[in-house]
CSV table of C-alpha atoms and ligand atoms in Angstrom, one decimal:
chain,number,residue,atom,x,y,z
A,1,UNK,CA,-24.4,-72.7,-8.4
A,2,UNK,CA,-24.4,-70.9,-6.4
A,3,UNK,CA,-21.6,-68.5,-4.6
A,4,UNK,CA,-20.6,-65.2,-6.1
A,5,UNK,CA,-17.3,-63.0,-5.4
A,6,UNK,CA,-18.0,-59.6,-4.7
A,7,UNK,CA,-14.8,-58.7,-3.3
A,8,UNK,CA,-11.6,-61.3,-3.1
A,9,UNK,CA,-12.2,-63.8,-0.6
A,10,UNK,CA,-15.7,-62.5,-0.2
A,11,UNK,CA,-18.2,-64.0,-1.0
A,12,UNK,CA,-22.2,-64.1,-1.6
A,13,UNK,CA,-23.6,-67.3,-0.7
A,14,UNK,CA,-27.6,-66.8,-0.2
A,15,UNK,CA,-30.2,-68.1,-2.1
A,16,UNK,CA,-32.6,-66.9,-4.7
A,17,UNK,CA,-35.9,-67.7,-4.2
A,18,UNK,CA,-37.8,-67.3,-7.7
A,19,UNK,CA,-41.4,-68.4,-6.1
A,20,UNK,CA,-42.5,-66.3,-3.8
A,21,UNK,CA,-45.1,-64.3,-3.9
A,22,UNK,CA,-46.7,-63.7,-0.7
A,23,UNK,CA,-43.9,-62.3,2.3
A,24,UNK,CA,-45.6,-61.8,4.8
A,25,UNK,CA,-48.5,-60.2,3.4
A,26,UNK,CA,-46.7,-58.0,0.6
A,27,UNK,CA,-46.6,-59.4,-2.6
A,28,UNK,CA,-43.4,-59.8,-4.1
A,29,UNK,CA,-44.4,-60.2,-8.1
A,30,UNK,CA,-40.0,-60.3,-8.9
A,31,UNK,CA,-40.1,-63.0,-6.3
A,32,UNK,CA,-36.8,-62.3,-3.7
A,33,UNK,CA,-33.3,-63.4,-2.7
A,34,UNK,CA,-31.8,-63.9,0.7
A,35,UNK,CA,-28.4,-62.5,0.3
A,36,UNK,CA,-25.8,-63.6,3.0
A,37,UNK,CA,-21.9,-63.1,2.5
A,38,UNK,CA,-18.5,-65.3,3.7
A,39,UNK,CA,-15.1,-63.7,4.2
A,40,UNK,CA,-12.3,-66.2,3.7
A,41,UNK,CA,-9.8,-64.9,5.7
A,42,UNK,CA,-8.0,-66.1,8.9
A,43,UNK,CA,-11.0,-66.1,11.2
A,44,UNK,CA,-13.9,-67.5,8.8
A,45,UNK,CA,-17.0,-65.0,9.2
A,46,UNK,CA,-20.6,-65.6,7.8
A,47,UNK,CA,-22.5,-62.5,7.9
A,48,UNK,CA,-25.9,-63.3,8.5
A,49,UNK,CA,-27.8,-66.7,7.6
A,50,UNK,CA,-31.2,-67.5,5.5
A,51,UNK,CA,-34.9,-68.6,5.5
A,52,UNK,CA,-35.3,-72.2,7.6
A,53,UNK,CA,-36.4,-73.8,4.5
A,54,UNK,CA,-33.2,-72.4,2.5
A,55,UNK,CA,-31.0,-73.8,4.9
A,56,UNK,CA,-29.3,-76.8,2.7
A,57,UNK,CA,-28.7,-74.4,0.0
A,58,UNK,CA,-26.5,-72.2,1.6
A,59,UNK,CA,-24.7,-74.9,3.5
A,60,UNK,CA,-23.9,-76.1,0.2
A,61,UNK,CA,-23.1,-72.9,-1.1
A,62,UNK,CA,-20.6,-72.4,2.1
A,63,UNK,CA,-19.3,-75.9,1.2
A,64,UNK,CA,-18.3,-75.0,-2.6
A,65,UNK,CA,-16.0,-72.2,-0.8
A,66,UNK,CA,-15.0,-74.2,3.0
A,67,UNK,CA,-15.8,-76.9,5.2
A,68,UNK,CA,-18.6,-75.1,7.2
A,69,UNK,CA,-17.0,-76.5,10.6
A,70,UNK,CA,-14.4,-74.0,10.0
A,71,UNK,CA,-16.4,-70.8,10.6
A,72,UNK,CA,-15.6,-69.0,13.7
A,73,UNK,CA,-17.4,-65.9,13.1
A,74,UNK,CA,-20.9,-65.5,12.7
A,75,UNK,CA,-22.4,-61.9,12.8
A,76,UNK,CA,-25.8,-61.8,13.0
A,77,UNK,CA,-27.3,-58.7,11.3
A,78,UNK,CA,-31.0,-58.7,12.4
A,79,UNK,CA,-33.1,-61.6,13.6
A,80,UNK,CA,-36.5,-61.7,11.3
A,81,UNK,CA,-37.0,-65.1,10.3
A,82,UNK,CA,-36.1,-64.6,7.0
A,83,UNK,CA,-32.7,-64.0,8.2
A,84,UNK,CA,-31.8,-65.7,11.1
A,85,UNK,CA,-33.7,-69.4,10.9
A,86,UNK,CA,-31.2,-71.4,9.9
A,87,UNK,CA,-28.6,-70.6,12.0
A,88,UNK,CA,-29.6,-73.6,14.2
A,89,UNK,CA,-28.3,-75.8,11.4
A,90,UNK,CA,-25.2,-73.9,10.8
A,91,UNK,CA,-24.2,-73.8,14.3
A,92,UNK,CA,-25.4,-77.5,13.9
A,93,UNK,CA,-22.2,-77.7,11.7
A,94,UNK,CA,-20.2,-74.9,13.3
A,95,UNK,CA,-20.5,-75.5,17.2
A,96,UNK,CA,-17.7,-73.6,18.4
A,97,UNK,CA,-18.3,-70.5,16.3
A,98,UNK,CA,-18.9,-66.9,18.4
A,99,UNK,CA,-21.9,-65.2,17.5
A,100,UNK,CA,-21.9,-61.3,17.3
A,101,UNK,CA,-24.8,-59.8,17.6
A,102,UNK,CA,-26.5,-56.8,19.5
A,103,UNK,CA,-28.0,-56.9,22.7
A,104,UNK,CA,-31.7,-56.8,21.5
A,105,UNK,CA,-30.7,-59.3,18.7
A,106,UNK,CA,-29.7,-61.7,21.4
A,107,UNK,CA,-32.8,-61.2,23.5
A,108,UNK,CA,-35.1,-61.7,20.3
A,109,UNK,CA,-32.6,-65.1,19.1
A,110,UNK,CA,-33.6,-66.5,22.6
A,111,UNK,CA,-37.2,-66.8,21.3
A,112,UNK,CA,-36.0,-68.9,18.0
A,113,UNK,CA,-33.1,-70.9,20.0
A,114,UNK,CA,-31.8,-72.6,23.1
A,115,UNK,CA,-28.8,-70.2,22.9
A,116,UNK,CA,-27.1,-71.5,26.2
A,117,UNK,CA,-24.3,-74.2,24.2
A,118,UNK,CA,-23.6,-71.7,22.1
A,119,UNK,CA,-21.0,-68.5,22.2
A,120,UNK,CA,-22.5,-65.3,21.7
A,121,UNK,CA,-21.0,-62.0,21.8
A,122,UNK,CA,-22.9,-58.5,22.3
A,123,UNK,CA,-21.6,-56.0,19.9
A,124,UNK,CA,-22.6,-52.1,19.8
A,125,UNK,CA,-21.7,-49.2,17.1
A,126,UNK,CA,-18.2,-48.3,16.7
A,127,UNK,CA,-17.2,-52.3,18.1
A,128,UNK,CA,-14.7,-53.7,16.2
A,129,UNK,CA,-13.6,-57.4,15.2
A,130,UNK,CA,-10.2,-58.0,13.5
A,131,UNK,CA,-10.7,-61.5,11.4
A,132,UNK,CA,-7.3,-61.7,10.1
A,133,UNK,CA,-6.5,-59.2,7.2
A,134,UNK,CA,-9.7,-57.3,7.9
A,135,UNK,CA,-11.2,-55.6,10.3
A,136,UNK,CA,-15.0,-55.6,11.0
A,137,UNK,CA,-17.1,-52.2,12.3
A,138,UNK,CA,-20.6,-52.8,13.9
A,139,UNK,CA,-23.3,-50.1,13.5
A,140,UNK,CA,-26.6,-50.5,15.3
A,141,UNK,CA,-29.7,-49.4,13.3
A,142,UNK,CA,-32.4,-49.8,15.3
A,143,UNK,CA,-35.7,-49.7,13.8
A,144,UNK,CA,-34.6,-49.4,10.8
A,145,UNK,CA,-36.7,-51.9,10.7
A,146,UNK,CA,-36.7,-53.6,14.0
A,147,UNK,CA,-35.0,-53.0,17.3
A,148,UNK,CA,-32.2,-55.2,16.9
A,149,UNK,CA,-30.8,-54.2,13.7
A,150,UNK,CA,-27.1,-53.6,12.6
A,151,UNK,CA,-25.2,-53.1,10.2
A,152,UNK,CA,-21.6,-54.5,9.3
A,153,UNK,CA,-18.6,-52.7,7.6
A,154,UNK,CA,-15.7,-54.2,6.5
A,155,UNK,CA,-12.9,-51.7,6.0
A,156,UNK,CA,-10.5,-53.0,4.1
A,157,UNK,CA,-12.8,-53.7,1.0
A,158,UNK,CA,-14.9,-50.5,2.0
A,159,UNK,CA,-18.3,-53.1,2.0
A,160,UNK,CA,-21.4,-52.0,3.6
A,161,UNK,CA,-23.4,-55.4,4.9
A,162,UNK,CA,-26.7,-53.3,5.2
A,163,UNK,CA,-29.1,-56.4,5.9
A,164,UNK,CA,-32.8,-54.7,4.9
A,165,UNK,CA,-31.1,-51.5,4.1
A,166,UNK,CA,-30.7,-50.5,0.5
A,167,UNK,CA,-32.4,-53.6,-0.2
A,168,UNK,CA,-35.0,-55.2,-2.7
A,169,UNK,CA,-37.5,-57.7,-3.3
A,170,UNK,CA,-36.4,-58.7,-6.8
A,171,UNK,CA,-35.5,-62.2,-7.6
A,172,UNK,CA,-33.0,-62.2,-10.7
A,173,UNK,CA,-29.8,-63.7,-12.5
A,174,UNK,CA,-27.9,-60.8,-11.9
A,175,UNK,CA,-26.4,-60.2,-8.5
A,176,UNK,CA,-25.0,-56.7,-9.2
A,177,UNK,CA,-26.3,-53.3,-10.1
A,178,UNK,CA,-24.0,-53.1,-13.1
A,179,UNK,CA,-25.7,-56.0,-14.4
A,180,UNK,CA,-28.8,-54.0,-14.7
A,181,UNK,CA,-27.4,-50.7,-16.6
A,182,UNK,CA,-27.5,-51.8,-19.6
A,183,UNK,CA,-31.2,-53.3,-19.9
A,184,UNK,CA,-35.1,-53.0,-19.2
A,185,UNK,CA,-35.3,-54.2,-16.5
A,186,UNK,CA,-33.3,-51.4,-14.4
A,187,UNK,CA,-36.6,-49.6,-14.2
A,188,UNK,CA,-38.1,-53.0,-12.7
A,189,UNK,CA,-35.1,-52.9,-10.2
A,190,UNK,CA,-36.2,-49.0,-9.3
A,191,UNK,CA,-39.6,-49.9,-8.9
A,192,UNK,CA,-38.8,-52.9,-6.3
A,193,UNK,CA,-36.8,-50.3,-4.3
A,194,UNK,CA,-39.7,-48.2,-3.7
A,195,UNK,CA,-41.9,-51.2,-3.3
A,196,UNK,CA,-40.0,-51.7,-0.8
A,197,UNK,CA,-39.3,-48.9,0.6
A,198,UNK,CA,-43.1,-47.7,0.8
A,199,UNK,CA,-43.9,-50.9,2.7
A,200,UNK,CA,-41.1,-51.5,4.9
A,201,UNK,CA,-39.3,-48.3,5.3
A,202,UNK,CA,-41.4,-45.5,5.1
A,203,UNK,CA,-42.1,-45.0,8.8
A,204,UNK,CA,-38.8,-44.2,9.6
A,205,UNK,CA,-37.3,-41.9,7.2
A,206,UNK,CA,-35.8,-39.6,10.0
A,207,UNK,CA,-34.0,-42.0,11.0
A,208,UNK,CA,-32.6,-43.4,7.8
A,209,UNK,CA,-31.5,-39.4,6.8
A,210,UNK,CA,-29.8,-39.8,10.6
A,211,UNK,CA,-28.3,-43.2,9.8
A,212,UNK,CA,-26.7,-41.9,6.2
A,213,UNK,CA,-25.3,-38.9,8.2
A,214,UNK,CA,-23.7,-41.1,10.8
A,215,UNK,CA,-22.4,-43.2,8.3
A,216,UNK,CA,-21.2,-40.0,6.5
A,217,UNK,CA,-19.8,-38.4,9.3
A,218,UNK,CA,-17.7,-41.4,10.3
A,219,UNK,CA,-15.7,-40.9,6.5
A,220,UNK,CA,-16.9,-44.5,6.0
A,221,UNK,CA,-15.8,-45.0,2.0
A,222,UNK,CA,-18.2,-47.4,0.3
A,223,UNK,CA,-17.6,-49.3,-2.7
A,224,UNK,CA,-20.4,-51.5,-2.1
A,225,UNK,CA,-23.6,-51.6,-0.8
A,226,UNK,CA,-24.3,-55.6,0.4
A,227,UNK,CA,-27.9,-55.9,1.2
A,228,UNK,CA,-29.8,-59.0,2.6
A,229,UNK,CA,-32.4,-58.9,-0.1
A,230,UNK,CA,-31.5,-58.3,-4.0
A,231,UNK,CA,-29.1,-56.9,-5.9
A,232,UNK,CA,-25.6,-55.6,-4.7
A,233,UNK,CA,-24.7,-52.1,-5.3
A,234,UNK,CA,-21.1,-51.9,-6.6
A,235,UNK,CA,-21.1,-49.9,-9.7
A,236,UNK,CA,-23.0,-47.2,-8.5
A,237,UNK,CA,-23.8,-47.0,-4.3
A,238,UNK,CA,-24.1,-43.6,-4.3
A,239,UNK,CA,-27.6,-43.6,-6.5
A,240,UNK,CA,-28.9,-45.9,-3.9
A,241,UNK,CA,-28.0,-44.0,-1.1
A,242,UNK,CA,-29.7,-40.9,-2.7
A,243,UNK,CA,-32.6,-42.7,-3.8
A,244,UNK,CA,-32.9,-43.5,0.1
A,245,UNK,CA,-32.3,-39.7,1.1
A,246,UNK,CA,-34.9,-38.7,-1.6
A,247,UNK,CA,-37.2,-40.9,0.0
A,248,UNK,CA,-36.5,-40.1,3.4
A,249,UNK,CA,-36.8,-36.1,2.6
A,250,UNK,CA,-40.7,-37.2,0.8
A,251,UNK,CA,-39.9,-37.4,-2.8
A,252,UNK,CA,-42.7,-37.9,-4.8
A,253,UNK,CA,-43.9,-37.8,-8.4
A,254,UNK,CA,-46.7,-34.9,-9.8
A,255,UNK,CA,-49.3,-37.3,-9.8
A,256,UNK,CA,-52.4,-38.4,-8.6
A,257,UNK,CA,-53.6,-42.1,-7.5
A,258,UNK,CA,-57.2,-42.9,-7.3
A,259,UNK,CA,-57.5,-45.3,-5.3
A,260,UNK,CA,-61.3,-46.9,-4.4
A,261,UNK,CA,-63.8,-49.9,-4.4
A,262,UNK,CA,-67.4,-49.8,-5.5
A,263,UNK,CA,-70.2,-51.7,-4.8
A,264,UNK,CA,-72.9,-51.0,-7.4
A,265,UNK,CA,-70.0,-49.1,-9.3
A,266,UNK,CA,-71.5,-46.0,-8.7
A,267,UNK,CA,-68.3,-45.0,-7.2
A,268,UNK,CA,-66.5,-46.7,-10.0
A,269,UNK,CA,-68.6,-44.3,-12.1
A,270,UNK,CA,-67.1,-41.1,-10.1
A,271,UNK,CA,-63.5,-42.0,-10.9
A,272,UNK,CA,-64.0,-40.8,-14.5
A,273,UNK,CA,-64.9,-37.6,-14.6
A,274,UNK,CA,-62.4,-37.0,-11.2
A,275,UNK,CA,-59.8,-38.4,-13.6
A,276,UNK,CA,-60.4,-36.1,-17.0
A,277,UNK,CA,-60.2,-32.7,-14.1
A,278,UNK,CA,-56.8,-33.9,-13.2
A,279,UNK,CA,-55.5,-34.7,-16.7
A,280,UNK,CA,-57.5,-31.3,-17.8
A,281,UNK,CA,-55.3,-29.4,-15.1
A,282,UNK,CA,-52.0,-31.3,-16.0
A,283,UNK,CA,-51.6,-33.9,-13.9
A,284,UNK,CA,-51.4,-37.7,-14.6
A,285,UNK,CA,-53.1,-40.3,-12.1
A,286,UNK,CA,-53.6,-43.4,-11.6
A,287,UNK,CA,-56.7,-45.6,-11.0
A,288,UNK,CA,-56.7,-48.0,-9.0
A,289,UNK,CA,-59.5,-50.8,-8.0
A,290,UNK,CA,-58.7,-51.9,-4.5
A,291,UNK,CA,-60.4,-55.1,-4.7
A,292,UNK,CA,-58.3,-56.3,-7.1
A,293,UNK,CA,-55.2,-54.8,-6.5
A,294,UNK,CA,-52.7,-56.4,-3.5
A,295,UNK,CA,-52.3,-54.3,-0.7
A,296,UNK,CA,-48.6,-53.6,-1.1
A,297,UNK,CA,-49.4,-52.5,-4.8
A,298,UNK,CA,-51.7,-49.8,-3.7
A,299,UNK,CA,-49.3,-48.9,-0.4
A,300,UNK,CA,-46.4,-48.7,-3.3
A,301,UNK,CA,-48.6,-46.2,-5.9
A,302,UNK,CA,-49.5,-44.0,-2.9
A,303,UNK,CA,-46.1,-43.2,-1.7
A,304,UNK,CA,-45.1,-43.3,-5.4
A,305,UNK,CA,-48.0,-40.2,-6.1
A,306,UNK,CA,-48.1,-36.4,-4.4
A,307,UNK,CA,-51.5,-36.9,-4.2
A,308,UNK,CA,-54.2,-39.6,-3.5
A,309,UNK,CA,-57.6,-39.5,-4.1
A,310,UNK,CA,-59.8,-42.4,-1.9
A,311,UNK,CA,-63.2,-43.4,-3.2
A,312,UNK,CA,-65.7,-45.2,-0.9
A,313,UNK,CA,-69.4,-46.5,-1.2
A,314,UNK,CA,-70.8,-46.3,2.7
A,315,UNK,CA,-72.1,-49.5,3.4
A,316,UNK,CA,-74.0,-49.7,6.6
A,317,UNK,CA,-73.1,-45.8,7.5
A,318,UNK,CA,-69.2,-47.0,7.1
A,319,UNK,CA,-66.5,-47.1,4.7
A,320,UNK,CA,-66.4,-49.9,2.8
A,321,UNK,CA,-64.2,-52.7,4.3
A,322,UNK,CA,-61.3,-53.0,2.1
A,323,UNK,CA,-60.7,-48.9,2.3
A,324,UNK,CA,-61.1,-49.2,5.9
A,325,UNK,CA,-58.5,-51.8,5.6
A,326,UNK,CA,-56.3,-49.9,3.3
A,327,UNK,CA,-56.3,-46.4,5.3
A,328,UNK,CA,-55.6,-49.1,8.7
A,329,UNK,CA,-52.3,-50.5,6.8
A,330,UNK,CA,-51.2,-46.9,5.7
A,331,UNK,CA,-52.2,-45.2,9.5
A,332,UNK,CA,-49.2,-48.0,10.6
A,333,UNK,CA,-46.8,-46.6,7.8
A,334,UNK,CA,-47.3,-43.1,9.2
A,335,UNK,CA,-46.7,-41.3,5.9
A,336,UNK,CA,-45.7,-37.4,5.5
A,337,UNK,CA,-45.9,-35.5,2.7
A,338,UNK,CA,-48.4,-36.1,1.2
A,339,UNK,CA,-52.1,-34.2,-0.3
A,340,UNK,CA,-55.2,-36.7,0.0
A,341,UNK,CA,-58.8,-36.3,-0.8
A,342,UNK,CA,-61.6,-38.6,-0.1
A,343,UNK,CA,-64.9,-39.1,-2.9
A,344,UNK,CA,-67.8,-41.7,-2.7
A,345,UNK,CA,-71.6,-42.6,-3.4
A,346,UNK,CA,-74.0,-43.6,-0.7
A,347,UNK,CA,-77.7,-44.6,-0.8
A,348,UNK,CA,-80.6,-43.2,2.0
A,349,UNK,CA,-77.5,-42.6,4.4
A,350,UNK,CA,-73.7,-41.2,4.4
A,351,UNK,CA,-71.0,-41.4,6.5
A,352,UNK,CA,-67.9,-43.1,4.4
A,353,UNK,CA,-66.5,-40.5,3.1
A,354,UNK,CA,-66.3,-38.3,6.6
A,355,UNK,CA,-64.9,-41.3,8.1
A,356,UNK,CA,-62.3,-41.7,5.7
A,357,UNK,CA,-61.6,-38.0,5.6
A,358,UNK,CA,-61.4,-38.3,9.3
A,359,UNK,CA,-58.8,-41.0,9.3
A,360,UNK,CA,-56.5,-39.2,6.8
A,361,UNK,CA,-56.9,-36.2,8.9
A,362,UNK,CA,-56.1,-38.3,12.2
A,363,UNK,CA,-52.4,-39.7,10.1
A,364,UNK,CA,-52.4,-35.7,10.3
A,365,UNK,CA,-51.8,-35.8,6.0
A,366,UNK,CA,-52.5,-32.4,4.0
A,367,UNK,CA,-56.2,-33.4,3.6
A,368,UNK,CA,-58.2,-31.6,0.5
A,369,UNK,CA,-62.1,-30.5,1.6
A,370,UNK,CA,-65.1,-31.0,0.8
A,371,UNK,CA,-65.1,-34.6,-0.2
A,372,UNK,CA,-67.6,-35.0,-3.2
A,373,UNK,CA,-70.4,-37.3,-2.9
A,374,UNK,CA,-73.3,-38.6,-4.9
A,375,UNK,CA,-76.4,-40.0,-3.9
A,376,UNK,CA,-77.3,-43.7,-5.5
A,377,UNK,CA,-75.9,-43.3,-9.3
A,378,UNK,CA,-73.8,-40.0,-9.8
A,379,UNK,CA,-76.1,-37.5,-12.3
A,380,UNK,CA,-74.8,-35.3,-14.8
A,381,UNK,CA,-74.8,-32.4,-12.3
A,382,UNK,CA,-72.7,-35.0,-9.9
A,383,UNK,CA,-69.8,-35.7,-12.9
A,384,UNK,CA,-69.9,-32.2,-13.1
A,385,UNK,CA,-68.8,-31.4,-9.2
A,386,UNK,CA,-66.4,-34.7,-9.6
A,387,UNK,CA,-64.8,-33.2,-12.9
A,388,UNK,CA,-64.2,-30.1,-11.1
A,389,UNK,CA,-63.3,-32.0,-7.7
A,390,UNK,CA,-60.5,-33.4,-10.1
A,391,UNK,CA,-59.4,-30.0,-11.1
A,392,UNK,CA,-59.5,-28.8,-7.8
A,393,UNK,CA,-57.3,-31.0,-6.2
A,394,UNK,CA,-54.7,-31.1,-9.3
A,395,UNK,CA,-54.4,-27.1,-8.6
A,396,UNK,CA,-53.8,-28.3,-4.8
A,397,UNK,CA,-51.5,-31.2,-5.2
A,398,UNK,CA,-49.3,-28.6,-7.6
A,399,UNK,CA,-49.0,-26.1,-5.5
A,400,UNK,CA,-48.4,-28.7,-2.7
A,401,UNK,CA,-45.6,-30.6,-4.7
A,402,UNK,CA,-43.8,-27.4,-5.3
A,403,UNK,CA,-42.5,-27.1,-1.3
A,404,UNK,CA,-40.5,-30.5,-2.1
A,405,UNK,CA,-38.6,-28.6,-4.7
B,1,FEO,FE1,-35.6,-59.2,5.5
B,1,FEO,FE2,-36.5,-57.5,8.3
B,1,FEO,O1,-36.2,-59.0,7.2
């Protein structure tokens, strides 16, 4: 292994890694691939680079296609580590090659490098770098997802380098899209675009709907659709593209997710009857128990539903610690677009669930009221005001839904 053409004389040369399961706090159950790409042609160009500790294998990948002291082009997409911490080692090899990066890349590559042996260029949009037969076009993206990112197009083979853009955390034999059509496991792929969508992307959906229009604006034909993590888009770019915009314009499925902890699972208990008024009012949901559910997972099933529902037991007149976790991790996302609720128990003293309330309010979310709430163990009476709670908010979250249409 490992290089694979995607156009001729281009070439993917990144790494899959099958193991991980933990980047940087997400979980990443399909594991992930660091895709970087190498044009043969008279200037040799690596786009981008991989993790430090993948650094042999795609030297050695680079080295089934050219002697790596040939490269005179390296463009640096965006400088997270998982990208840009090997380049030490290829420059290692590659001394004299010019860097091209933007301005906030270089200032950010200062803190990984001693960058003063080493030939860097600052590139902005609409720069261009002629290799040979091709021709290079920069286009900054910054935030999308940190200040210094870019994005590369090479115009003669109409290929989009989008680094995170368009990308994936999904670890697989198949480097293309057209690999998938045909099986299972395309629905996997869908759900790993969301993933990571929900916890990478979603604060910044206006600007990835201002990004697609630059890019549209500018004619720019794509054939592919390169990211720096997953699988490459060349049967179909357009339904990733769209599956962005959906995002980015709040697309969301009728549904509900439930998502709470429990102490004395009196909470737990609350869920039930919540669950039947939603399914009673024609809406499907979701449960989920945050304690033993990643993070990511539960960030994923709320941008996934119209609606969430939060349960939380007070403990010590405050939600419990893993919601108040869970609402700090979404606060940072900033979603839109969505209808929450909040439920929970308490014993001699509330206060949970009008913090919680309070915090989705503060994101400035729809935000359904009153919050139902049960003292010690919900009573008949109490299922009784969470069934309807459950039908409520269904009649809510439908009538909400319906303004995405
Ligand atoms: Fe894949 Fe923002 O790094």
């Amino acid at each position: 292994m490992n290089t694979v053409q995607i156009k001729p004389d281009i070439y993917w040369v990144g790494v899959i890694d099958w193991a991980i399961r933990d980047f940087h706090g997400y979980v990443t159950p399909n594991g992930t691939t660091y895709n970087n790409y190498l044009i043969v042609d008279e200037h040799i160009t690596l786009l981008d680079t991989v993790r430090h500790d993948f650094a042999e294998t795609t030297i050695n990948n680079i080295r089934h296609i050219v002697d790596p002291s040939r490269i005179k082009n390296i463009i640096i997409n965006h400088i997270e580590n998982d990208h840009v911490t090997s380049l030490d080692k290829i420059m290692a090899l590659a001394p004299k090659a010019t860097i091209y990066i933007t301005e906030k890349g270089k200032k950010g590559l200062s803190r990984f490098f001693d960058l003063s042996a080493w030939n860097i260029k600052i590139v902005k949009t609409g720069d261009t770098l002629n290799i040979g037969k091709r021709n290079l076009l920069f286009l900054e993206t910054p935030m999308l997802h940190w200040p210094d990112s870019m994005m590369t197009y090479i115009k003669e083979d109409k290929v989009l380098i989008s680094q995170d853009g368009f990308g994936q955390h999904y670890a697989s034999a198949s480097r293309f899209d057209d690999e998938f059509i045909e099986c299972s496991s395309i629905q996997e792929l869908d759900d790993a675009v969301v993933d990571y969508y929900a916890n990478i992307l979603m604060p910044f959906g206006n600007l990835i709907k201002s990004k697609i229009g630059e890019i549209q604006k500018l004619g720019l034909e794509i054939d592919v659709i390169a990211p720096d993590h997953g699988i490459i888009w060349r049967k179909d770019p357009g339904k990733i593209l769209k599956m962005y915009m959906d995002m980015a314009n709040g697309a969301a499925d009728l549904r509900v997710s439930i998502i709470y902890d429990t102490m004395w699972q009196s909470t737990e208990m609350m869920t039930l009857p919540i669950m039947q008024g939603l399914k009673d009012e024609g809406v499907d949901c979701r449960v989920i128990k945050l304690r033993a559910t990643p993070m990511s997972f539960a960030i994923k099933e709320f941008w996934r539903s119209r609606g969430t529902l939060i349960g939380t037991p007070t403990l010590n007149n405050k939600m419990y610690p893993t919601i108040a976790e869970f609402l700090h991790h979404l606060t940072g996302l900033r979603p839109k677009g969505r209808i929450t609720g909040v439920f929970g128990s308490y014993g001699w003293g509330g206060g949970a669930v009008k913090e919680a309330y309070d915090s989705l309010k503060a994101m400035k979310l729809e935000t359904f009221e009153p919050g139902v709430e049960a003292l010690y163990r919900p009573s008949p009476d109490d299922e009784k005001k969470c069934y309807e709670f459950g039908r409520e908010f269904a009649k809510k979250v439908k009538e909400y839904h319906n303004q995405f249409k």
